Coordinates of C-alpha atoms in Angstrom, one line a residue:
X1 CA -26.1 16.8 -65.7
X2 CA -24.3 19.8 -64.5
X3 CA -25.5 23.1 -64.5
X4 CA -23.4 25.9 -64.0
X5 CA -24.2 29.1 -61.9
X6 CA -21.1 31.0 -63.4
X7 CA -19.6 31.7 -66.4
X8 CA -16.3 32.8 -65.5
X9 CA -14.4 29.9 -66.2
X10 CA -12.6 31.3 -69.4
X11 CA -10.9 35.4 -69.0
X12 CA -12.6 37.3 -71.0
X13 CA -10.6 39.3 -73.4
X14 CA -8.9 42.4 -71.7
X15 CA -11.4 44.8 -72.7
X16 CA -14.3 43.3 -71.6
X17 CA -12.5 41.8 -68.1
X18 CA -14.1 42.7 -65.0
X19 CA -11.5 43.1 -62.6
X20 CA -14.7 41.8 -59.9
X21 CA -14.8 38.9 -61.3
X22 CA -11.2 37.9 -62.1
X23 CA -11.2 34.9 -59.3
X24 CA -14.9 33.4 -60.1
X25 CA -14.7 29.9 -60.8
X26 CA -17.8 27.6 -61.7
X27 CA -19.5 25.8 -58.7
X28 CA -21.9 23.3 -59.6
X29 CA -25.2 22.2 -58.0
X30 CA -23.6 18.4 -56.9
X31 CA -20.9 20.9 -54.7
X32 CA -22.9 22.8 -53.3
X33 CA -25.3 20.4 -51.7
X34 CA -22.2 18.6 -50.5
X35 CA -21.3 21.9 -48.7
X36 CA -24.9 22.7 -47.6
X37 CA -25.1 19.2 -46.0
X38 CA -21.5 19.5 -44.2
X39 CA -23.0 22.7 -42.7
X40 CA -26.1 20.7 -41.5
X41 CA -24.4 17.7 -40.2
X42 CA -22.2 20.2 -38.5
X43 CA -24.7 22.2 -36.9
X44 CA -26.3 19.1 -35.6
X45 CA -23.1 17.7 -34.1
X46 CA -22.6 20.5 -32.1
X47 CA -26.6 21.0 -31.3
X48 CA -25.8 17.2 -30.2
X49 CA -22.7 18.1 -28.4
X50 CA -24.4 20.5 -26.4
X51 CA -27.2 18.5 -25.4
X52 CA -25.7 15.7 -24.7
X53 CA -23.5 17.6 -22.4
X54 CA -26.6 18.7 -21.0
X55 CA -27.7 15.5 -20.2
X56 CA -24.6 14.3 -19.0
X57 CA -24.6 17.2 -16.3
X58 CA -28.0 16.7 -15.1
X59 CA -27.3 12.8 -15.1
X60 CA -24.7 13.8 -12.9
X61 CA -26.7 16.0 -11.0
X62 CA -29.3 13.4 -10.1
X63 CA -26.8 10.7 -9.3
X64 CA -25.0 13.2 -6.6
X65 CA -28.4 13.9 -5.3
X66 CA -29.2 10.0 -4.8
X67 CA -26.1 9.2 -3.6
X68 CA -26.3 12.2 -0.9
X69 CA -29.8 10.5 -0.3
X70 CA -28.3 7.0 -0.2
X71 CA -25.3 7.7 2.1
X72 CA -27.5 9.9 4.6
X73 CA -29.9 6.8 5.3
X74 CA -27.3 4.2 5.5
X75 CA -25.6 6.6 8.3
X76 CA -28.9 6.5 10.5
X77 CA -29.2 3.3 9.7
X78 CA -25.8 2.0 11.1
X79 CA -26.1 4.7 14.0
X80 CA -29.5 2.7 15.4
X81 CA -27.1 -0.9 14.6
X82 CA -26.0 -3.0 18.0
X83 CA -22.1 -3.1 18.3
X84 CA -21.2 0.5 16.2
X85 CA -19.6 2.1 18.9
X86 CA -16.1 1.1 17.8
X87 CA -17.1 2.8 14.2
X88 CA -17.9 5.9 15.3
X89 CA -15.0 7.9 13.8
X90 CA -15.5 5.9 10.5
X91 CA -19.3 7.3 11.0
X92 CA -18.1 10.6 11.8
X93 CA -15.9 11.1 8.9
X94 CA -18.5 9.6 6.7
X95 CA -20.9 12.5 7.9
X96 CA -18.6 14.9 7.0
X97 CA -18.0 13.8 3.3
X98 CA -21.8 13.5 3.0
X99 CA -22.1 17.3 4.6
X100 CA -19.2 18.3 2.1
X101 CA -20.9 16.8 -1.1
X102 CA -24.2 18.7 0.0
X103 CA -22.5 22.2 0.2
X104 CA -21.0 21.2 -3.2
X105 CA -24.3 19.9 -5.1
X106 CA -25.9 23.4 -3.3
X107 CA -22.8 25.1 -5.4
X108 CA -23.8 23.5 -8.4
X109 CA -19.8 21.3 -8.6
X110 CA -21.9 18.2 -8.7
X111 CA -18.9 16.0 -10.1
X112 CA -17.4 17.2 -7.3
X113 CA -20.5 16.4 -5.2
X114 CA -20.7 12.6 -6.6
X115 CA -17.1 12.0 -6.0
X116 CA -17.7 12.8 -2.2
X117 CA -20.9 11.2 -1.8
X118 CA -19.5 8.0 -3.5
X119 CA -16.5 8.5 -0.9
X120 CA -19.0 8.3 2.7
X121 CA -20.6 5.5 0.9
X122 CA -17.1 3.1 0.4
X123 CA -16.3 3.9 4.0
X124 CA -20.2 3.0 4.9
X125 CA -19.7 -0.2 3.0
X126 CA -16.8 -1.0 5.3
X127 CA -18.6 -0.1 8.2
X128 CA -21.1 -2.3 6.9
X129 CA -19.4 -5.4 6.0
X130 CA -17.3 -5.5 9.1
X131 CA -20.4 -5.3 11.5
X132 CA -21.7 -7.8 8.9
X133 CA -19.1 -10.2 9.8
X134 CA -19.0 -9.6 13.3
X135 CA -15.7 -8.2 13.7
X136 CA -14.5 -5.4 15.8
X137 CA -13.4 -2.2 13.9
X138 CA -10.9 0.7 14.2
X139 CA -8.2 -1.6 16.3
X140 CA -5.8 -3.8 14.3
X141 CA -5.6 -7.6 12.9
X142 CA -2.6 -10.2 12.4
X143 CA -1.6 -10.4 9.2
X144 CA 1.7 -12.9 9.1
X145 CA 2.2 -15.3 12.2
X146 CA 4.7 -17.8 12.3
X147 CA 5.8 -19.8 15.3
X148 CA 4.3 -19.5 18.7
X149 CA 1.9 -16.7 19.2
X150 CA -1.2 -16.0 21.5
X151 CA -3.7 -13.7 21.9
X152 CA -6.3 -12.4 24.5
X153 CA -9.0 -10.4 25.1
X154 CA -8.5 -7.8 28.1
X155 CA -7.5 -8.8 31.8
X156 CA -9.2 -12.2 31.8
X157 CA -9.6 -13.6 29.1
X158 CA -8.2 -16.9 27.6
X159 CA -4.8 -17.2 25.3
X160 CA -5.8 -18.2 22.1
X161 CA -3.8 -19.3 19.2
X162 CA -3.2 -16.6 16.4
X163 CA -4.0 -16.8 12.9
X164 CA -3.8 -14.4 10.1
X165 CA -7.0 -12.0 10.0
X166 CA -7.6 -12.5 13.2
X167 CA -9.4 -8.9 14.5
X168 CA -7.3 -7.0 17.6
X169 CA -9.1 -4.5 19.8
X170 CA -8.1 -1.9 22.4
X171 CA -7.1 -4.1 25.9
X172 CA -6.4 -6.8 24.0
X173 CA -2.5 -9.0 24.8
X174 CA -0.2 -10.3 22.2
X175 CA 2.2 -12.8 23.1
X176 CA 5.1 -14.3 21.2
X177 CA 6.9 -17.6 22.4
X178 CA 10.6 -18.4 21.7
X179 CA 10.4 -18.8 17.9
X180 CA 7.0 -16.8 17.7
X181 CA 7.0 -13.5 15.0
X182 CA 4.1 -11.8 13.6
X183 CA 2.8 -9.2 12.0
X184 CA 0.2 -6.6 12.7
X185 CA -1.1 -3.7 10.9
X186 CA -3.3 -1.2 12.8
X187 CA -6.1 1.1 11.3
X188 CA -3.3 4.2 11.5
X189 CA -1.7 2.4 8.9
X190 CA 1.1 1.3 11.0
X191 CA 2.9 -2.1 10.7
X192 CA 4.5 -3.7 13.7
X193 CA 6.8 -6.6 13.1
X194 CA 6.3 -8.3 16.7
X195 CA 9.7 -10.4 17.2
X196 CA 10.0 -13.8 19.6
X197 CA 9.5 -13.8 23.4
X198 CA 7.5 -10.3 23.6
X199 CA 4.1 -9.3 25.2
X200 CA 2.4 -6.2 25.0
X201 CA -1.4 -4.9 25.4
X202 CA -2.9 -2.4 22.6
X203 CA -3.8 0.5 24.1
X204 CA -4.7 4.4 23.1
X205 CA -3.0 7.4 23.7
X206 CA -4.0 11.8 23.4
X207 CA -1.6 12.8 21.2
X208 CA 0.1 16.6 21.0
X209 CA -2.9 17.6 18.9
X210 CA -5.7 16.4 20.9
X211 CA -6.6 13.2 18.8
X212 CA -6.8 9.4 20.2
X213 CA -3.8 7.5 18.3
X214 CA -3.3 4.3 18.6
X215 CA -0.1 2.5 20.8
X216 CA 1.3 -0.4 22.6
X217 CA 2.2 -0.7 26.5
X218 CA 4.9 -3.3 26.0
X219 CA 5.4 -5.6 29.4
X220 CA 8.8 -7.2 27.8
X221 CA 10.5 -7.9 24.5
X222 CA 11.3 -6.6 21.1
X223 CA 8.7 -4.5 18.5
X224 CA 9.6 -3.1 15.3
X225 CA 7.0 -0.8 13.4
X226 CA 6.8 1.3 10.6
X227 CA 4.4 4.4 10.5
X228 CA 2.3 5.5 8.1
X229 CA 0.2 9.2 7.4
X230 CA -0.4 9.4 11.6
X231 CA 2.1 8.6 14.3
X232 CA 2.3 6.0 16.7
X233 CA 2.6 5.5 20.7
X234 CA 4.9 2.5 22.3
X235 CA 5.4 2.8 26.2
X236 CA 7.1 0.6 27.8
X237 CA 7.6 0.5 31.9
X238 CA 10.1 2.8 31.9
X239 CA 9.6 5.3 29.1
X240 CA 7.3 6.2 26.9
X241 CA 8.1 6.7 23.0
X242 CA 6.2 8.5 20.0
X243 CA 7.0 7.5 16.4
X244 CA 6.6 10.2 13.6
X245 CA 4.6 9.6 10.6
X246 CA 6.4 8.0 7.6
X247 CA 8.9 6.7 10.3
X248 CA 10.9 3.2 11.0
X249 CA 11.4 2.1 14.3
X250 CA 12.6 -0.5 16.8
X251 CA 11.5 -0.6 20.8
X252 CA 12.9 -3.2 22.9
X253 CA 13.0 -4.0 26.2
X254 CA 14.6 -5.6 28.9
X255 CA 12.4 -6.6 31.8
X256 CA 15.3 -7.9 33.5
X257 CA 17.8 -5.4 33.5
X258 CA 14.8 -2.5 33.0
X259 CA 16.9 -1.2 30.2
X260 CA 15.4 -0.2 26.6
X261 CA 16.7 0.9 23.5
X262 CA 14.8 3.2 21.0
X263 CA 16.2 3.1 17.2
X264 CA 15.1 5.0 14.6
X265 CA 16.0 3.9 11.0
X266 CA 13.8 6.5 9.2
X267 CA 12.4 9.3 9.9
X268 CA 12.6 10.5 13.8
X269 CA 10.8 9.6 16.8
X270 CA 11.0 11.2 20.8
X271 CA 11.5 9.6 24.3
X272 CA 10.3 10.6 27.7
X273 CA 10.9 8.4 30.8
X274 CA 8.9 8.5 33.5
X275 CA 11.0 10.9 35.5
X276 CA 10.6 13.8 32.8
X277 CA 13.6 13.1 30.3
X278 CA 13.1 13.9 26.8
X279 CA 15.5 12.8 23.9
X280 CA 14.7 13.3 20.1
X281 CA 16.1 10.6 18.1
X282 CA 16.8 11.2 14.3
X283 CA 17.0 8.8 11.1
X284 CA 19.6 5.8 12.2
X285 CA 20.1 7.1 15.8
X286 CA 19.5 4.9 18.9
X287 CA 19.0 6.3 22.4
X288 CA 19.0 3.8 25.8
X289 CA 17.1 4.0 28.6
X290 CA 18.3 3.1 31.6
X291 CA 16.1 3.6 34.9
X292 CA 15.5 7.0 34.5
X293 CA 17.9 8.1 32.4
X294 CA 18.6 8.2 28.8
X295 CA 21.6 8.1 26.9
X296 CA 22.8 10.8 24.1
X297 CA 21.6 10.2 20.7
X298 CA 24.3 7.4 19.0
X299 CA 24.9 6.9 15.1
X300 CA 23.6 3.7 13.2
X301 CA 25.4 2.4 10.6
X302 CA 23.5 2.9 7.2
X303 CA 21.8 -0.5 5.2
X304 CA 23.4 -2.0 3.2
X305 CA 22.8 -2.6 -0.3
X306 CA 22.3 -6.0 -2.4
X307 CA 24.6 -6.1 -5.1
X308 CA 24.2 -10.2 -6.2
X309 CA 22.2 -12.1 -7.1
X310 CA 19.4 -10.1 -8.9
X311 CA 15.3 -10.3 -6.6
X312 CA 14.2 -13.4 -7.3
X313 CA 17.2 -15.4 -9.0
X314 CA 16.8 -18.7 -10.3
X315 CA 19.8 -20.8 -9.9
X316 CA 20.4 -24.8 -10.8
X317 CA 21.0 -26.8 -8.0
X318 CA 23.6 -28.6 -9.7
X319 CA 26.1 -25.8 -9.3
X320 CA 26.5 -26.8 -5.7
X321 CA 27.1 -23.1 -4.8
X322 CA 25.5 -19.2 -4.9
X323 CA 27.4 -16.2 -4.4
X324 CA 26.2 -13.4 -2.3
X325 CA 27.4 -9.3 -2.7
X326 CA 26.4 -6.4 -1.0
X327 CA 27.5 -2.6 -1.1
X328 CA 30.1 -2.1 2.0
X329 CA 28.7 0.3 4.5
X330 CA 31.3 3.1 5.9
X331 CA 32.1 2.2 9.6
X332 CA 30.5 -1.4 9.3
X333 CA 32.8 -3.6 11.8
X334 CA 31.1 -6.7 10.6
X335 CA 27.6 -7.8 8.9
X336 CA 24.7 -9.7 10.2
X337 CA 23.3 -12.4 7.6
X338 CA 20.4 -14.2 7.5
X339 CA 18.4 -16.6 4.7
X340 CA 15.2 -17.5 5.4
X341 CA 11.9 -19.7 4.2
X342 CA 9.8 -17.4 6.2
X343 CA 9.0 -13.7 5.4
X344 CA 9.1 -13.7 9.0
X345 CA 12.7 -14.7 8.9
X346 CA 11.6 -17.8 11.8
X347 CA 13.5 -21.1 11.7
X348 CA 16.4 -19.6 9.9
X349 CA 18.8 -21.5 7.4
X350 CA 21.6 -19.2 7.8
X351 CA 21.3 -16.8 10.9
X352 CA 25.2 -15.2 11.1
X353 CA 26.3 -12.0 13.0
X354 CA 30.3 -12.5 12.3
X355 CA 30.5 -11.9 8.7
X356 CA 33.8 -9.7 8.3
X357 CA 33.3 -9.4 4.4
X358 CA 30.5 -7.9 2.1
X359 CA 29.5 -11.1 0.6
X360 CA 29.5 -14.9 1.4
X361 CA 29.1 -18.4 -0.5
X362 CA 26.4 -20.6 0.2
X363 CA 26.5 -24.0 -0.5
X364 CA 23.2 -25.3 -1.8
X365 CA 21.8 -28.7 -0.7
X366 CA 18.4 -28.7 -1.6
X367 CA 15.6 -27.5 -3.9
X368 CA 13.0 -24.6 -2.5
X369 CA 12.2 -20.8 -2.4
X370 CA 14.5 -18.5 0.5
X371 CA 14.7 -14.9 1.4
X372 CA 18.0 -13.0 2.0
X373 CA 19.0 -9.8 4.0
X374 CA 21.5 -8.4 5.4
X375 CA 22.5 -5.3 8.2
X376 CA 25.9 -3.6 9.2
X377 CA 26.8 -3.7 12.8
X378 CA 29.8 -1.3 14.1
X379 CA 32.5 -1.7 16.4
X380 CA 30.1 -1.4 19.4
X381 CA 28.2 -3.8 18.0
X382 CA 25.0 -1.2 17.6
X383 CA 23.1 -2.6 14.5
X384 CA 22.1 -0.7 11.7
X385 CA 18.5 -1.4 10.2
X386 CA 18.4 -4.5 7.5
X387 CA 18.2 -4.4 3.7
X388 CA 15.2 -4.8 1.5
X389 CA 15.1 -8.9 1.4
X390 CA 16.0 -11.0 -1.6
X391 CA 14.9 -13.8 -2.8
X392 CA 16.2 -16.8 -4.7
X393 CA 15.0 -20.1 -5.9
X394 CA 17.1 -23.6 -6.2
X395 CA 16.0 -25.9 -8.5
X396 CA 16.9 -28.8 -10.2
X397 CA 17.3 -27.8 -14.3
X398 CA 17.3 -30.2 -17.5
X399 CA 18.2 -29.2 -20.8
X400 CA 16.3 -30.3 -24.2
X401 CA 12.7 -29.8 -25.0
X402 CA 10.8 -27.0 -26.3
X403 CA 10.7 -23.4 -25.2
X404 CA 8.1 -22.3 -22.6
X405 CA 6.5 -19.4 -24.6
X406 CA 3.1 -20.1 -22.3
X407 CA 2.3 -16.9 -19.4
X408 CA 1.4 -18.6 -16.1
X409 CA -2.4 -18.6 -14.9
X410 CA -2.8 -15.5 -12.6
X411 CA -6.4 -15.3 -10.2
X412 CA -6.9 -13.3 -8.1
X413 CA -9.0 -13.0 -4.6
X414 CA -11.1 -9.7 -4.0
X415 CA -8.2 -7.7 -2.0
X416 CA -8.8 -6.8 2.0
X417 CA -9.0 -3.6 2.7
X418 CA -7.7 -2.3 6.3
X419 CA -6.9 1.6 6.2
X420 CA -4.3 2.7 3.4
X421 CA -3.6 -1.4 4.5
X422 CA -4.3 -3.3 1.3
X423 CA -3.7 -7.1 1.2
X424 CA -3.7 -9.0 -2.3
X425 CA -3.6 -13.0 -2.6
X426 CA -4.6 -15.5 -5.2
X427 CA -2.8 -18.5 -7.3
X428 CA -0.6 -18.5 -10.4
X429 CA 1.9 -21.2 -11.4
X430 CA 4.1 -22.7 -8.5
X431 CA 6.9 -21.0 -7.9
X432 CA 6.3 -17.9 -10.2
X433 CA 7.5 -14.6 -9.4
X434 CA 5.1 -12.6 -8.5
X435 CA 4.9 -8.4 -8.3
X436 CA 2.4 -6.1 -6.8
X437 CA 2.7 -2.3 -7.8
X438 CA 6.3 -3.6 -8.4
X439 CA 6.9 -4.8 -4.8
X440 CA 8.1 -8.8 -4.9
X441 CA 5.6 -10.6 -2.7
X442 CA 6.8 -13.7 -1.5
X443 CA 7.3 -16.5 -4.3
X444 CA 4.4 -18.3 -5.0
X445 CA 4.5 -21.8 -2.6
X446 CA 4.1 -25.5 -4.2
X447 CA 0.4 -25.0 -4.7
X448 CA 0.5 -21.4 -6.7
X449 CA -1.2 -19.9 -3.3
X450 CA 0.8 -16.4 -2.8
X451 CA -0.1 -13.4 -0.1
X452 CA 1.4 -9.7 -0.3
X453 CA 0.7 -6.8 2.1
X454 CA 0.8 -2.8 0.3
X455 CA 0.5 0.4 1.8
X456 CA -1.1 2.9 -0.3
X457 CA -0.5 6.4 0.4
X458 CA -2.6 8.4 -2.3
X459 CA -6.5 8.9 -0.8
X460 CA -8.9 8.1 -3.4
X461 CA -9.2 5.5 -6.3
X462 CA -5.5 3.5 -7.0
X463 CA -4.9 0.9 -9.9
X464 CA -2.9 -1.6 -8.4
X465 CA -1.2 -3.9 -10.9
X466 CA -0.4 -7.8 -9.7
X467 CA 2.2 -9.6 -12.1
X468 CA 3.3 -12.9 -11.9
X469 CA 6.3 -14.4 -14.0
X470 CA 7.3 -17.7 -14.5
X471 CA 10.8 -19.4 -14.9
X472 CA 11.0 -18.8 -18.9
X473 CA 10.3 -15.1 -18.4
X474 CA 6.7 -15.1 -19.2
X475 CA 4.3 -13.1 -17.7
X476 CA 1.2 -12.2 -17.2
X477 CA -0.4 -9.1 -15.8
X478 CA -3.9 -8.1 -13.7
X479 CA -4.9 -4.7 -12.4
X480 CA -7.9 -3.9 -9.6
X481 CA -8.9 -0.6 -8.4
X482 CA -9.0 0.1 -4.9
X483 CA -10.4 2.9 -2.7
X484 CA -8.4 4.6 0.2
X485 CA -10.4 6.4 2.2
X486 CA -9.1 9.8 3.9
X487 CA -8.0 9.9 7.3

């Protein structure tokens, strides 16, 4: 039953109309509830709202507060710990992002407070786990070797064979043999590609600002490196070089002659020698040293570009043949060529300096995966820095059968963490393509196993995304978040 609370559902006749009244309508006791209840449910949503908010505030409040708590005893902790010496600028900054989150939790930003806290803690946990495991920290490791290459500790110790992970400290030799590469990241973030029949010692050097940054004294041989957020230091007898951040160089030396040549592909580094000399060296410039002086600064040629085939082209082996294109580089006399089954580019299938023309025709003879690159030499025969590498697969093809609609497996290993230095491995299907952040790693070998090496330059939490594709075009896709921790 309805009831009705007005009666102004009919006009009354014109003489008895109320012009007050002209837009009543009848509202019955079923619609009003409904609108009495809608008021209710919406007054508690936002009384819930509110205190939820509340709560969620003073949640975060008490989880800054243990984390402060948490971070400040694991730092007094580790500072009474046998072997923290070498951590004590991880320690230091740690400190500081614990003193930071207390000024902010005083302030009342506690998100702000908890994002700090939780930041001394990852770098504690590093601390932690390294001492855990015995190795020495704040130095530099091996990440790729190939071919002949040694190690040892200081003056005295013994040459040991080098394998990838293996911890480097300040004093420490490297030694590369006649076919000997590797690759070494250091905690700056810098990479050093480490070429045959070189030694140097990692050492430290007091940079312009007053900080300790990390270098190399090389004794002979042929170092290229790649900086990252700090510089970088490499001396060699004669002269002594300092690499700008976000830079690409090339050292060598000649212990021979006593003659070394400085390149700079990006970015811009500085020479002294010995006797006072200074030279700035821009992007693809080159300066040599010889005795004690050093020559004007001399133009690269640029990189050249990959036109054909496409990153990671499949092709049949029963063509017989590939065709390889690249962009021709103003001023390029001639191009250097080389195809590789090492990331290292060791043992090389194709290693050419003479090519006259932007391309070249290879003649395939076998199944496997190979890596491509190329550089522009001019009429001095300078070299100009090499292109991104390629990579290609031969295989042998059948037609018939059904269509591969399946994604390949993809597992992944918990990543290593070294600086803004992340390393991501794991297995997928042999032979897949596989992508990290959309950098190629190197094709998956016969057993799935793959390895790739990413810089990250964005302090704080990243997503990095792995991919890995397989032959038919499927693919599948995994992301893990990772922590980069300030400098």
């Amino acid at each position: 039953m309805v009831y009705s609370l007005a009666f102004w559902s009919k006009p009354l006749p014109a003489a008895r109309r109320n012009p007050q009244h002209a837009y009543w309508y009848s509202i019955s006791v079923d619609s009003l509830r409904a609108l009495v209840s809608f008021l209710v449910l919406l007054v508690l949503g936002v009384l819930g709202f509110i205190a939820y908010r509340a709560w969620e505030r003073d949640y975060v409040r008490r989880e800054a507060a243990r984390s402060i708590e948490e971070a400040g005893t694991l730092i007094a902790e580790l500072g009474r710990r046998e072997g923290v010496v070498p951590y004590t600028q991880e320690l230091h900054t740690a400190e500081q992002a614990v003193e930071e989150a207390s000024a902010q939790y005083d302030q009342g930003e506690y998100r702000q407070s908890l994002a700090s806290a939780t930041s001394a803690l990852t770098l504690l946990d590093v601390v932690t786990g390294a001492l855990s495991a015995g190795r020495r920290a704040g130095d530099a490791q091996f990440l790729a070797v190939g071919g002949a290459v040694s190690f040892r500790s200081g003056e005295d110790g013994d040459w040991q064979p080098a394998r990838p992970r293996r911890a480097l400290a300040v004093g420490d030799y490297v030694r590369t043999g006649e076919n000997g590469s590797a690759q070494i990241v250091f905690s700056n973030g810098t990479m050093y590609t480490v070429r045959p029949n070189t030694l140097f010692r990692l050492s430290q050097v007091r940079s312009a600002s007053g900080r300790e940054e990390q270098a190399i004294r090389m004794d002979y041989g042929w170092v290229n490196l790649a900086t990252s957020q700090r510089e970088s230091s490499v001396s060699t007898p004669e002269a002594d070089a300092w690499v700008e951040s976000d830079s690409s160089a090339s050292v060598t030396y000649d212990k021979t002659a006593k003659r070394s040549q400085f390149l700079s592909y990006q970015g811009a580094l500085r020479v002294a020698t010995k006797g006072g000399q200074e030279r700035r060296v821009g992007e693809r410039q080159q300066v040599t040293q010889s005795g004690a002086r050093l020559s004007a600064p001399e133009s690269l040629p640029g990189s050249p570009v990959p036109l054909q085939p496409l990153d990671n082209h499949q092709v049949n082996l029963a063509s017989q043949r590939l065709a390889l294109a690249w962009q021709p580089v103003p001023g390029a006399a001639r191009y250097a060529l080389q195809i590789s089954r090492s990331q290292l580019f060791l043992d090389n299938v194709i290693d050419s300096q003479n090519r006259a023309r932007p391309g070249a025709t290879l003649g395939l003879k076998g199944e496997g995966s190979f890596l491509w690159r190329v550089a522009a030499m001019d009429a001095t025969g300078a070299q100009g820095p090499w292109s991104e590498p390629r990579r290609f697969r031969v295989a042998s093809f059948t037609g018939g059968g059904s269509v591969d609609r399946e994604p390949p497996s993809l597992e992944l290993q918990t990543p290593e963490a070294y600086g803004s230095i992340f390393i991501f491995a794991g297995t997928t299907e042999p032979f897949a393509r596989v992508e990290v952040n959309g950098e190629p790693a190197e094709a998956a070998a016969s057993d799935g196993a793959f390895r790739k090496t990413i810089q990250l330059k964005q302090e704080g939490w990243n997503v990095v995304t792995v991919r890995a594709i397989d032959a038919s075009g499927n693919f599948v896709e995994r992301r893990q978040r990772v922590f980069v921790e300030p400098f």
